[in-house]
């Protein structure tokens, strides 16, 4: 699902999330482990308020483990229960469920003290487009019993999905809009696929990606595109051209098909063929 976010859409999304949150004990904030900062929407702090939150760094399979560990520590230091996830394979979902249940323990104990016994923990997933919300729901459902059906308090045909014995998950995740206030953030959102391919300048995005790869991951560039360190030009346009000829992306007359090379590099990056890469870093 791709949405162009206008103020009206944002206001509506925010209203819906606020409404849903009234039913929720614990919020699962899904972030992209490659860009934990850029994939966050600052509004979430206000939306979540005093509710419990678990931070889940998804697509951890595509991020560099040492940086992911730094980010996990960062969020834990801020006081948030934090897990890493690969929602595509399901890795980490068990730990997530445990953390969510832990975060709700106090609230459930209070309910029990009031005589409301055996109430399941209610959670919902929040995150920007393409961060893996649907994948996570599907993965959690893999271990789940059937949908629990409409229950009082759930609006507009939404359902609680029963995950394990003690957890109920709202079947519709909250879709947050991506940040759009900063060029560097926009680049990271574009290159990771969080914003639609046709609303950014692909040419600029790929050149900037190459700049970063050339700086931090030149070994991966060499390995993937069969280059030697010596061959790597500092100029990104030259690098693009070199990769193009190495890859045989040539038009008649031996002219490099830049459109095609850009596609290849973007696909290689997004699918992890350039190895795990973290773009938001706490330390260099
Ligand atoms: N490699 C990898 N891909 C993932 C992961 N989670 C989701 N994806 C992929 O990311 C894309 C967007 O996922 P989706 O669940 O539709 O995101 P949503 O828009 O937040 O619901 C899909 O192609 C998923 O297969 C993950 O942990 N690792
Ligand atoms: Mg989805």
CSV table of C-alpha atoms and ligand atoms in Angstrom, one decimal:
chain,number,residue,atom,x,y,z
A,1,UNK,CA,0.0,0.0,0.0
A,2,UNK,CA,1.4,3.4,-1.0
A,3,UNK,CA,-0.1,6.6,0.2
A,4,UNK,CA,0.9,10.1,-0.6
A,5,UNK,CA,0.8,11.8,2.7
A,6,UNK,CA,-1.0,15.1,2.8
A,7,UNK,CA,-1.9,17.0,6.0
A,8,UNK,CA,-5.5,15.6,5.7
A,9,UNK,CA,-4.3,12.0,5.5
A,10,UNK,CA,-2.0,12.5,8.4
A,11,UNK,CA,-4.8,14.0,10.5
A,12,UNK,CA,-7.0,11.1,9.7
A,13,UNK,CA,-4.4,8.5,10.4
A,14,UNK,CA,-3.6,10.1,13.7
A,15,UNK,CA,-7.3,10.2,14.6
A,16,UNK,CA,-7.7,6.6,13.8
A,17,UNK,CA,-4.6,5.5,15.8
A,18,UNK,CA,-5.7,7.6,18.8
A,19,UNK,CA,-9.1,5.8,18.7
A,20,UNK,CA,-7.5,2.4,18.5
A,21,UNK,CA,-5.0,3.1,21.2
A,22,UNK,CA,-7.8,3.5,23.7
A,23,UNK,CA,-8.2,-0.3,23.5
A,24,UNK,CA,-4.5,-1.1,23.8
A,25,UNK,CA,-2.2,-2.0,26.6
A,26,UNK,CA,1.1,-2.2,24.7
A,27,UNK,CA,2.2,-0.5,21.5
A,28,UNK,CA,4.7,-2.3,19.3
A,29,UNK,CA,6.7,0.4,17.4
A,30,UNK,CA,8.2,-1.2,14.3
A,31,UNK,CA,11.3,0.4,13.0
A,32,UNK,CA,13.6,-0.5,10.2
A,33,UNK,CA,16.9,-1.7,11.8
A,34,UNK,CA,18.8,-0.2,8.9
A,35,UNK,CA,17.4,3.3,9.7
A,36,UNK,CA,16.1,3.2,13.3
A,37,UNK,CA,16.0,7.0,13.5
A,38,UNK,CA,14.8,7.8,10.0
A,39,UNK,CA,12.0,5.2,10.1
A,40,UNK,CA,10.6,6.6,13.3
A,41,UNK,CA,7.9,9.2,13.4
A,42,UNK,CA,8.3,11.6,16.2
A,43,UNK,CA,4.5,11.9,16.7
A,44,UNK,CA,4.6,8.4,18.2
A,45,UNK,CA,5.8,9.7,21.6
A,46,UNK,CA,2.8,11.9,21.9
A,47,UNK,CA,0.4,9.2,20.6
A,48,UNK,CA,1.7,6.6,22.9
A,49,UNK,CA,1.7,8.9,25.9
A,50,UNK,CA,2.1,6.9,29.1
A,51,UNK,CA,1.2,3.6,27.5
A,52,UNK,CA,3.8,0.8,27.4
A,53,UNK,CA,5.8,0.5,24.3
A,54,UNK,CA,8.1,-2.2,22.9
A,55,UNK,CA,10.5,-1.1,20.2
A,56,UNK,CA,11.0,-3.7,17.5
A,57,UNK,CA,13.9,-3.3,15.1
A,58,UNK,CA,12.7,-5.2,12.0
A,59,UNK,CA,14.7,-6.2,8.9
A,60,UNK,CA,17.6,-6.9,11.3
A,61,UNK,CA,18.7,-9.5,8.7
A,62,UNK,CA,19.5,-6.5,6.4
A,63,UNK,CA,21.3,-4.4,9.0
A,64,UNK,CA,24.8,-4.6,10.4
A,65,UNK,CA,24.7,-6.5,13.7
A,66,UNK,CA,27.2,-4.3,15.5
A,67,UNK,CA,25.1,-1.2,14.8
A,68,UNK,CA,21.9,-3.0,15.6
A,69,UNK,CA,23.3,-3.9,19.0
A,70,UNK,CA,24.2,-0.2,19.5
A,71,UNK,CA,20.6,0.8,18.7
A,72,UNK,CA,19.1,-1.8,20.9
A,73,UNK,CA,21.2,-0.5,23.8
A,74,UNK,CA,20.2,3.1,22.9
A,75,UNK,CA,16.5,2.3,23.1
A,76,UNK,CA,16.9,0.2,26.2
A,77,UNK,CA,18.8,3.1,27.8
A,78,UNK,CA,15.8,5.3,27.0
A,79,UNK,CA,13.7,2.8,29.0
A,80,UNK,CA,12.0,0.9,26.2
A,81,UNK,CA,11.8,-2.9,26.0
A,82,UNK,CA,13.6,-3.5,22.7
A,83,UNK,CA,13.9,-6.5,20.4
A,84,UNK,CA,15.3,-7.3,17.0
A,85,UNK,CA,13.2,-9.0,14.4
A,86,UNK,CA,13.2,-10.5,10.9
A,87,UNK,CA,9.5,-10.5,10.2
A,88,UNK,CA,10.0,-12.2,6.9
A,89,UNK,CA,11.4,-15.3,8.4
A,90,UNK,CA,9.8,-14.9,11.8
A,91,UNK,CA,13.1,-14.7,13.7
A,92,UNK,CA,12.6,-12.8,17.0
A,93,UNK,CA,8.8,-13.0,17.2
A,94,UNK,CA,8.9,-15.2,20.3
A,95,UNK,CA,11.0,-12.7,22.2
A,96,UNK,CA,8.7,-9.9,21.0
A,97,UNK,CA,5.6,-11.7,22.4
A,98,UNK,CA,7.4,-12.3,25.7
A,99,UNK,CA,8.4,-8.6,26.0
A,100,UNK,CA,4.9,-7.4,25.1
A,101,UNK,CA,3.4,-9.6,27.8
A,102,UNK,CA,6.1,-8.4,30.3
A,103,UNK,CA,5.3,-4.7,29.6
A,104,UNK,CA,1.6,-5.3,30.3
A,105,UNK,CA,2.2,-7.3,33.5
A,106,UNK,CA,1.5,-4.4,35.9
A,107,UNK,CA,-1.7,-3.4,34.1
A,108,UNK,CA,-3.0,-7.0,34.0
A,109,UNK,CA,-2.2,-7.3,37.7
A,110,UNK,CA,-4.2,-4.2,38.5
A,111,UNK,CA,-7.2,-5.6,36.5
A,112,UNK,CA,-6.9,-8.9,38.4
A,113,UNK,CA,-6.9,-7.0,41.7
A,114,UNK,CA,-10.1,-5.3,40.6
A,115,UNK,CA,-11.6,-8.7,39.9
A,116,UNK,CA,-11.1,-8.8,36.1
A,117,UNK,CA,-9.4,-12.1,35.7
A,118,UNK,CA,-7.7,-13.7,32.7
A,119,UNK,CA,-7.9,-10.6,30.5
A,120,UNK,CA,-5.4,-11.0,27.6
A,121,UNK,CA,-2.8,-8.4,26.9
A,122,UNK,CA,-3.9,-6.2,24.0
A,123,UNK,CA,-1.4,-4.8,21.6
A,124,UNK,CA,-1.2,-3.1,18.3
A,125,UNK,CA,1.6,-2.5,15.8
A,126,UNK,CA,2.6,1.0,14.6
A,127,UNK,CA,5.0,1.9,11.9
A,128,UNK,CA,5.6,3.7,8.6
A,129,UNK,CA,4.8,2.0,5.3
A,130,UNK,CA,6.8,-1.0,4.2
A,131,UNK,CA,8.5,-1.4,7.6
A,132,UNK,CA,7.1,-5.0,7.8
A,133,UNK,CA,3.8,-4.5,9.8
A,134,UNK,CA,1.8,-7.0,7.7
A,135,UNK,CA,4.6,-9.5,7.6
A,136,UNK,CA,4.8,-9.4,11.4
A,137,UNK,CA,1.1,-9.9,11.8
A,138,UNK,CA,1.2,-12.9,9.4
A,139,UNK,CA,4.2,-14.3,11.3
A,140,UNK,CA,2.5,-13.9,14.7
A,141,UNK,CA,-0.6,-15.5,13.2
A,142,UNK,CA,1.4,-18.4,12.1
A,143,UNK,CA,1.5,-19.5,15.8
A,144,UNK,CA,-1.9,-18.2,16.5
A,145,UNK,CA,-5.3,-19.7,16.9
A,146,UNK,CA,-8.0,-18.4,14.6
A,147,UNK,CA,-9.2,-14.8,14.8
A,148,UNK,CA,-11.1,-14.1,17.9
A,149,UNK,CA,-13.9,-12.4,16.1
A,150,UNK,CA,-15.5,-9.0,16.7
A,151,UNK,CA,-15.6,-8.1,20.3
A,152,UNK,CA,-17.2,-5.1,22.0
A,153,UNK,CA,-14.9,-2.1,21.7
A,154,UNK,CA,-13.4,-3.0,18.4
A,155,UNK,CA,-14.6,-0.7,15.7
A,156,UNK,CA,-15.3,-1.0,12.0
A,157,UNK,CA,-14.9,-4.7,11.6
A,158,UNK,CA,-11.5,-4.8,13.2
A,159,UNK,CA,-10.6,-8.0,15.0
A,160,UNK,CA,-8.4,-9.2,17.7
A,161,UNK,CA,-6.0,-11.8,16.6
A,162,UNK,CA,-5.2,-14.3,19.3
A,163,UNK,CA,-1.5,-14.9,19.6
A,164,UNK,CA,-0.6,-17.6,22.0
A,165,UNK,CA,-2.6,-17.8,25.3
A,166,UNK,CA,-2.2,-14.3,26.7
A,167,UNK,CA,-1.9,-11.9,23.8
A,168,UNK,CA,-4.4,-10.3,21.5
A,169,UNK,CA,-3.2,-8.3,18.6
A,170,UNK,CA,-5.3,-5.7,16.7
A,171,UNK,CA,-5.5,-7.0,13.1
A,172,UNK,CA,-5.1,-3.6,11.6
A,173,UNK,CA,-1.7,-1.9,12.2
A,174,UNK,CA,-1.4,1.8,12.7
A,175,UNK,CA,0.2,3.3,9.6
A,176,UNK,CA,2.4,6.3,10.5
A,177,UNK,CA,3.6,8.6,7.8
A,178,UNK,CA,7.3,8.9,7.1
A,179,UNK,CA,9.2,12.0,8.1
A,180,UNK,CA,9.7,14.4,5.3
A,181,UNK,CA,11.5,17.2,6.9
A,182,UNK,CA,15.1,16.4,6.1
A,183,UNK,CA,16.9,15.6,2.8
A,184,UNK,CA,19.1,12.9,4.4
A,185,UNK,CA,16.1,11.2,6.0
A,186,UNK,CA,14.2,11.4,2.7
A,187,UNK,CA,17.2,9.7,1.0
A,188,UNK,CA,17.2,6.9,3.6
A,189,UNK,CA,13.5,6.3,3.4
A,190,UNK,CA,13.7,6.3,-0.4
A,191,UNK,CA,16.6,3.9,-0.7
A,192,UNK,CA,15.1,1.4,1.8
A,193,UNK,CA,11.7,1.5,0.0
A,194,UNK,CA,9.7,3.3,2.6
A,195,UNK,CA,8.6,5.9,0.1
A,196,UNK,CA,7.3,5.3,-3.3
A,197,UNK,CA,9.9,5.0,-6.1
A,198,UNK,CA,8.3,7.6,-8.3
A,199,UNK,CA,8.3,10.4,-5.9
A,200,UNK,CA,12.0,10.8,-5.5
A,201,UNK,CA,14.9,11.5,-7.8
A,202,UNK,CA,16.3,8.0,-8.4
A,203,UNK,CA,19.4,9.4,-10.0
A,204,UNK,CA,20.4,11.4,-6.9
A,205,UNK,CA,19.4,8.6,-4.5
A,206,UNK,CA,21.7,6.1,-6.2
A,207,UNK,CA,24.6,8.5,-6.4
A,208,UNK,CA,24.3,9.2,-2.7
A,209,UNK,CA,24.0,5.5,-2.0
A,210,UNK,CA,27.2,4.9,-4.0
A,211,UNK,CA,28.9,7.6,-2.0
A,212,UNK,CA,28.0,5.9,1.2
A,213,UNK,CA,28.9,2.5,0.0
A,214,UNK,CA,32.2,3.8,-1.3
A,215,UNK,CA,33.0,5.3,2.0
A,216,UNK,CA,31.8,2.6,4.5
A,217,UNK,CA,31.5,-0.5,2.4
A,218,UNK,CA,34.1,-0.4,-0.4
A,219,UNK,CA,35.0,-4.0,0.2
A,220,UNK,CA,31.4,-5.0,-0.5
A,221,UNK,CA,31.3,-3.0,-3.7
A,222,UNK,CA,34.4,-4.7,-4.9
A,223,UNK,CA,33.2,-8.1,-4.0
A,224,UNK,CA,29.7,-7.7,-5.6
A,225,UNK,CA,30.8,-5.9,-8.8
A,226,UNK,CA,34.2,-7.7,-9.2
A,227,UNK,CA,36.3,-4.6,-8.8
A,228,UNK,CA,39.6,-4.0,-7.0
A,229,UNK,CA,40.0,-1.3,-4.4
A,230,UNK,CA,42.5,0.4,-6.8
A,231,UNK,CA,39.8,0.5,-9.5
A,232,UNK,CA,37.3,2.2,-7.3
A,233,UNK,CA,36.9,5.8,-8.5
A,234,UNK,CA,36.2,8.5,-5.9
A,235,UNK,CA,33.7,10.1,-8.3
A,236,UNK,CA,30.3,8.4,-8.0
A,237,UNK,CA,29.3,9.0,-11.6
A,238,UNK,CA,32.4,7.2,-12.7
A,239,UNK,CA,31.7,4.4,-10.3
A,240,UNK,CA,28.2,4.1,-11.6
A,241,UNK,CA,29.5,3.9,-15.1
A,242,UNK,CA,32.2,1.3,-14.1
A,243,UNK,CA,29.6,-0.9,-12.4
A,244,UNK,CA,27.5,-0.6,-15.5
A,245,UNK,CA,30.2,-1.8,-17.9
A,246,UNK,CA,31.2,-4.6,-15.4
A,247,UNK,CA,27.6,-5.7,-15.3
A,248,UNK,CA,27.2,-5.5,-19.1
A,249,UNK,CA,24.5,-2.8,-18.8
A,250,UNK,CA,25.3,-1.5,-22.2
A,251,UNK,CA,23.3,-0.1,-25.0
A,252,UNK,CA,24.3,-0.4,-28.7
A,253,UNK,CA,27.6,1.3,-29.2
A,254,UNK,CA,28.9,0.4,-25.8
A,255,UNK,CA,27.1,3.2,-24.0
A,256,UNK,CA,26.2,2.5,-20.4
A,257,UNK,CA,22.5,2.0,-19.7
A,258,UNK,CA,22.4,4.1,-16.5
A,259,UNK,CA,18.8,3.4,-15.9
A,260,UNK,CA,19.5,-0.3,-15.8
A,261,UNK,CA,22.6,0.0,-13.6
A,262,UNK,CA,20.7,2.1,-11.1
A,263,UNK,CA,18.0,-0.5,-10.9
A,264,UNK,CA,20.5,-3.3,-10.3
A,265,UNK,CA,22.3,-1.4,-7.5
A,266,UNK,CA,19.0,-0.5,-5.8
A,267,UNK,CA,17.7,-4.1,-6.0
A,268,UNK,CA,21.1,-5.4,-4.7
A,269,UNK,CA,20.9,-3.0,-1.8
A,270,UNK,CA,17.3,-3.7,-0.9
A,271,UNK,CA,17.6,-7.5,-1.1
A,272,UNK,CA,20.8,-7.6,1.0
A,273,UNK,CA,23.0,-8.7,-1.9
A,274,UNK,CA,25.5,-6.0,-0.9
A,275,UNK,CA,25.5,-7.5,2.6
A,276,UNK,CA,24.0,-6.1,5.8
A,277,UNK,CA,24.1,-2.3,5.8
A,278,UNK,CA,23.1,0.2,8.4
A,279,UNK,CA,22.5,3.8,7.3
A,280,UNK,CA,21.6,5.4,10.6
A,281,UNK,CA,24.5,5.1,13.0
A,282,UNK,CA,25.1,6.2,16.5
A,283,UNK,CA,28.8,5.9,16.0
A,284,UNK,CA,30.8,5.8,12.8
B,1,LIG,N1,14.6,-9.0,4.6
B,1,LIG,C1,13.5,-8.7,5.2
B,1,LIG,N2,12.4,-8.3,4.6
B,1,LIG,C2,11.3,-8.0,5.3
B,1,LIG,C3,11.2,-8.1,6.7
B,1,LIG,N3,10.0,-7.7,7.1
B,1,LIG,C4,9.3,-7.4,6.0
B,1,LIG,N4,10.0,-7.6,4.9
B,1,LIG,C5,9.7,-7.3,3.5
B,1,LIG,O1,9.4,-5.9,3.4
B,1,LIG,C6,8.3,-5.6,2.5
B,1,LIG,C7,7.2,-4.8,3.2
B,1,LIG,O2,6.7,-5.6,4.2
B,1,LIG,P1,5.1,-5.4,4.7
B,1,LIG,O3,4.9,-6.4,5.8
B,1,LIG,O4,4.2,-5.5,3.5
B,1,LIG,O5,5.2,-3.9,5.3
B,1,LIG,P2,4.0,-3.0,5.8
B,1,LIG,O6,3.8,-2.0,4.7
B,1,LIG,O7,4.6,-2.3,7.0
B,1,LIG,O8,2.8,-3.9,6.1
B,1,LIG,C8,7.9,-7.0,2.0
B,1,LIG,O9,8.5,-7.2,0.8
B,1,LIG,C9,8.4,-7.9,3.1
B,1,LIG,O10,8.6,-9.2,2.6
B,1,LIG,C10,12.4,-8.5,7.4
B,1,LIG,O11,12.5,-8.6,8.6
B,1,LIG,N5,13.5,-8.8,6.6
B,2,LIG,MG1,0.9,-3.7,5.3
